[in-house]
Tab-separated table of C-alpha atoms in Angstrom:
chain	number	residue	atom	x	y	z
B	298	UNK	CA	10.232	1.926	0.362
B	299	UNK	CA	10.900	5.581	-0.538
B	300	UNK	CA	7.547	6.428	-2.018
B	301	UNK	CA	5.370	4.970	-4.779
B	302	UNK	CA	7.199	4.908	-8.084
B	303	UNK	CA	10.137	7.030	-6.884
B	304	UNK	CA	12.962	4.528	-6.469
B	305	UNK	CA	11.950	1.030	-7.272
B	306	UNK	CA	10.328	-1.057	-9.963
B	307	UNK	CA	9.699	-4.800	-9.972
B	308	UNK	CA	8.869	-7.013	-12.927
B	309	UNK	CA	6.671	-10.024	-12.112
B	310	UNK	CA	7.012	-13.315	-13.997
B	311	UNK	CA	4.250	-12.305	-16.452
B	312	UNK	CA	6.134	-9.111	-17.303
B	313	UNK	CA	3.960	-6.675	-15.385
B	314	UNK	CA	5.940	-3.809	-13.907
B	315	UNK	CA	5.036	-2.827	-10.341
B	316	UNK	CA	6.212	0.000	-8.039
B	317	UNK	CA	6.457	-2.453	-5.116
B	318	UNK	CA	6.022	-6.133	-4.457
B	319	UNK	CA	2.466	-5.808	-3.202
B	320	UNK	CA	1.031	-3.181	-5.569
B	321	UNK	CA	-0.941	-5.808	-7.521
B	322	UNK	CA	-3.453	-6.086	-4.663
B	323	UNK	CA	-4.858	-2.608	-5.400
B	324	UNK	CA	-7.911	-2.935	-7.700
B	325	UNK	CA	-8.427	-0.403	-10.486
B	326	UNK	CA	-4.781	0.180	-11.245
B	327	UNK	CA	-3.536	-1.409	-14.470
B	328	UNK	CA	0.146	-2.151	-14.460
B	329	UNK	CA	1.824	-2.114	-17.865
B	330	UNK	CA	3.871	-4.970	-19.252
B	331	UNK	CA	7.424	-4.886	-20.566
B	332	UNK	CA	5.952	-6.745	-23.540
B	333	UNK	CA	4.027	-3.622	-24.589
B	334	UNK	CA	6.140	-0.727	-23.348
B	335	UNK	CA	9.791	0.069	-22.537
B	336	UNK	CA	10.806	0.317	-18.895
B	337	UNK	CA	11.532	4.059	-19.414
B	338	UNK	CA	8.040	4.673	-20.690
B	339	UNK	CA	6.493	2.718	-17.869
B	340	UNK	CA	8.556	4.647	-15.312
B	341	UNK	CA	7.898	8.067	-16.745
B	342	UNK	CA	4.520	7.901	-18.428
B	343	UNK	CA	2.388	5.005	-17.104
B	344	UNK	CA	-0.630	6.085	-15.110
B	345	UNK	CA	0.146	3.342	-12.527
B	346	UNK	CA	3.617	4.715	-11.681
B	347	UNK	CA	2.444	8.271	-11.754
B	348	UNK	CA	-0.686	7.667	-9.657
B	349	UNK	CA	0.777	8.335	-6.173
B	350	UNK	CA	3.862	10.361	-7.062
B	351	UNK	CA	4.152	13.848	-5.658
B	352	UNK	CA	1.851	15.414	-3.075
B	353	UNK	CA	-1.204	16.343	-5.135
B	354	UNK	CA	-2.950	13.007	-4.391
B	355	UNK	CA	-2.405	13.196	-0.617
B	356	UNK	CA	-5.347	13.665	1.725
B	357	UNK	CA	-5.069	15.448	5.047
B	358	UNK	CA	-3.290	15.066	7.361
B	359	UNK	CA	-0.564	14.032	4.914
B	360	UNK	CA	-0.889	17.090	2.633
B	361	UNK	CA	0.056	19.501	5.405
B	362	UNK	CA	2.396	17.156	7.380
B	363	UNK	CA	6.029	18.245	7.630
B	364	UNK	CA	7.094	14.616	7.079
B	365	UNK	CA	5.278	14.213	3.722
B	366	UNK	CA	8.507	14.476	1.718
B	367	UNK	CA	10.093	11.763	3.861
B	368	UNK	CA	7.312	9.151	4.123
B	369	UNK	CA	5.308	10.156	0.990
B	370	UNK	CA	1.975	9.426	2.789
B	371	UNK	CA	2.989	5.923	3.833
B	372	UNK	CA	2.351	2.632	2.083
B	373	UNK	CA	-0.524	2.617	-0.476
B	374	UNK	CA	-0.816	-1.166	-0.306
B	375	UNK	CA	-1.070	-1.143	3.485
B	376	UNK	CA	-3.524	1.721	3.322
B	377	UNK	CA	-5.693	-0.231	0.917
B	378	UNK	CA	-5.459	-3.525	2.780
B	379	UNK	CA	-6.356	-1.928	6.150
B	380	UNK	CA	-8.948	0.688	5.039
B	381	UNK	CA	-10.118	-0.471	1.612
B	382	UNK	CA	-8.886	2.844	0.119
B	383	UNK	CA	-5.361	3.114	-1.381
B	384	UNK	CA	-5.659	6.939	-1.133
B	385	UNK	CA	-6.169	6.864	2.595
B	386	UNK	CA	-3.493	8.056	4.995
B	387	UNK	CA	-1.479	4.932	5.938
B	388	UNK	CA	-3.094	3.697	9.209
B	389	UNK	CA	0.416	3.005	10.599
B	390	UNK	CA	0.807	6.780	10.984
B	391	UNK	CA	-0.325	8.062	14.396
B	392	UNK	CA	-2.002	10.998	12.597
B	393	UNK	CA	-4.142	8.849	10.360
B	394	UNK	CA	-7.873	8.897	10.881
B	395	UNK	CA	-7.843	5.051	10.800
B	396	UNK	CA	-4.837	4.596	13.095
B	397	UNK	CA	-7.182	2.783	15.581
B	398	UNK	CA	-7.067	-0.212	13.228
B	399	UNK	CA	-3.325	-0.563	13.858
B	400	UNK	CA	-3.673	0.115	17.520
B	401	UNK	CA	-6.305	-2.622	17.847
B	402	UNK	CA	-4.187	-5.118	15.948
B	403	UNK	CA	-1.163	-4.340	18.233
B	404	UNK	CA	-3.332	-4.737	21.401
B	405	UNK	CA	-4.644	-8.028	20.038
B	406	UNK	CA	-1.192	-9.322	19.141
B	407	UNK	CA	0.142	-8.368	22.567
B	408	UNK	CA	-2.845	-9.869	24.388
B	409	UNK	CA	-1.635	-13.402	23.974
B	410	UNK	CA	-4.291	-14.261	21.398
B	411	UNK	CA	-1.496	-14.371	18.814
B	412	UNK	CA	0.216	-17.312	20.572
B	413	UNK	CA	-1.740	-19.803	18.516
B	414	UNK	CA	-0.891	-20.748	14.919
B	415	UNK	CA	-4.313	-19.478	13.776
B	416	UNK	CA	-4.357	-16.202	11.836
B	417	UNK	CA	-4.705	-13.070	13.913
B	418	UNK	CA	-8.233	-11.863	13.497
B	419	UNK	CA	-8.747	-8.529	11.851
B	420	UNK	CA	-10.290	-5.325	13.142
B	421	UNK	CA	-10.997	-4.155	9.575
B	422	UNK	CA	-14.376	-2.736	8.653
B	423	UNK	CA	-16.691	-5.791	8.198
B	424	UNK	CA	-17.509	-5.118	4.526
B	425	UNK	CA	-13.798	-5.132	3.660
B	426	UNK	CA	-12.646	-7.885	6.094
B	427	UNK	CA	-13.569	-10.813	3.898
B	428	UNK	CA	-11.916	-9.362	0.827
B	429	UNK	CA	-8.714	-8.500	2.668
B	430	UNK	CA	-8.544	-11.869	4.293
B	431	UNK	CA	-8.721	-13.557	0.925
B	432	UNK	CA	-5.879	-11.366	-0.390
B	433	UNK	CA	-3.492	-11.596	2.538
B	434	UNK	CA	-3.339	-13.608	5.725
B	435	UNK	CA	-0.928	-12.650	8.503
B	436	UNK	CA	0.351	-15.257	10.926
B	437	UNK	CA	2.717	-14.429	13.750
B	438	UNK	CA	3.975	-18.091	13.949
B	439	UNK	CA	3.525	-19.687	10.525
B	440	UNK	CA	4.067	-23.372	10.277
């Protein structure tokens, strides 16, 4: 997507302005409305759009990675949904401390367990699993 709040903004039906289609799943971030502020102000000044811009927010290994200006630390929504922490290194990255979550999901999907129409079970930490399942459910063969 080109990094949080760097290239894209979306306006939901209620007028909330988001840096991506899924950003609303991250708790604790208040997205401004076009009813209260101009798009320019939201883009330049809102704390939500500024939250993950630049490199200052990045944890290791992102902060010292040579790809940080290309992938911007990965997807914040995916990091949140998989680890419970939007500031975590995106688990899709092979350098991420939580990359084992993605590896386990790929193994499970490739094991044949995904052939049913039931949701693929999650390898998320147990305290977060229930919350994430309520937010998003992934099916390989939706009906």
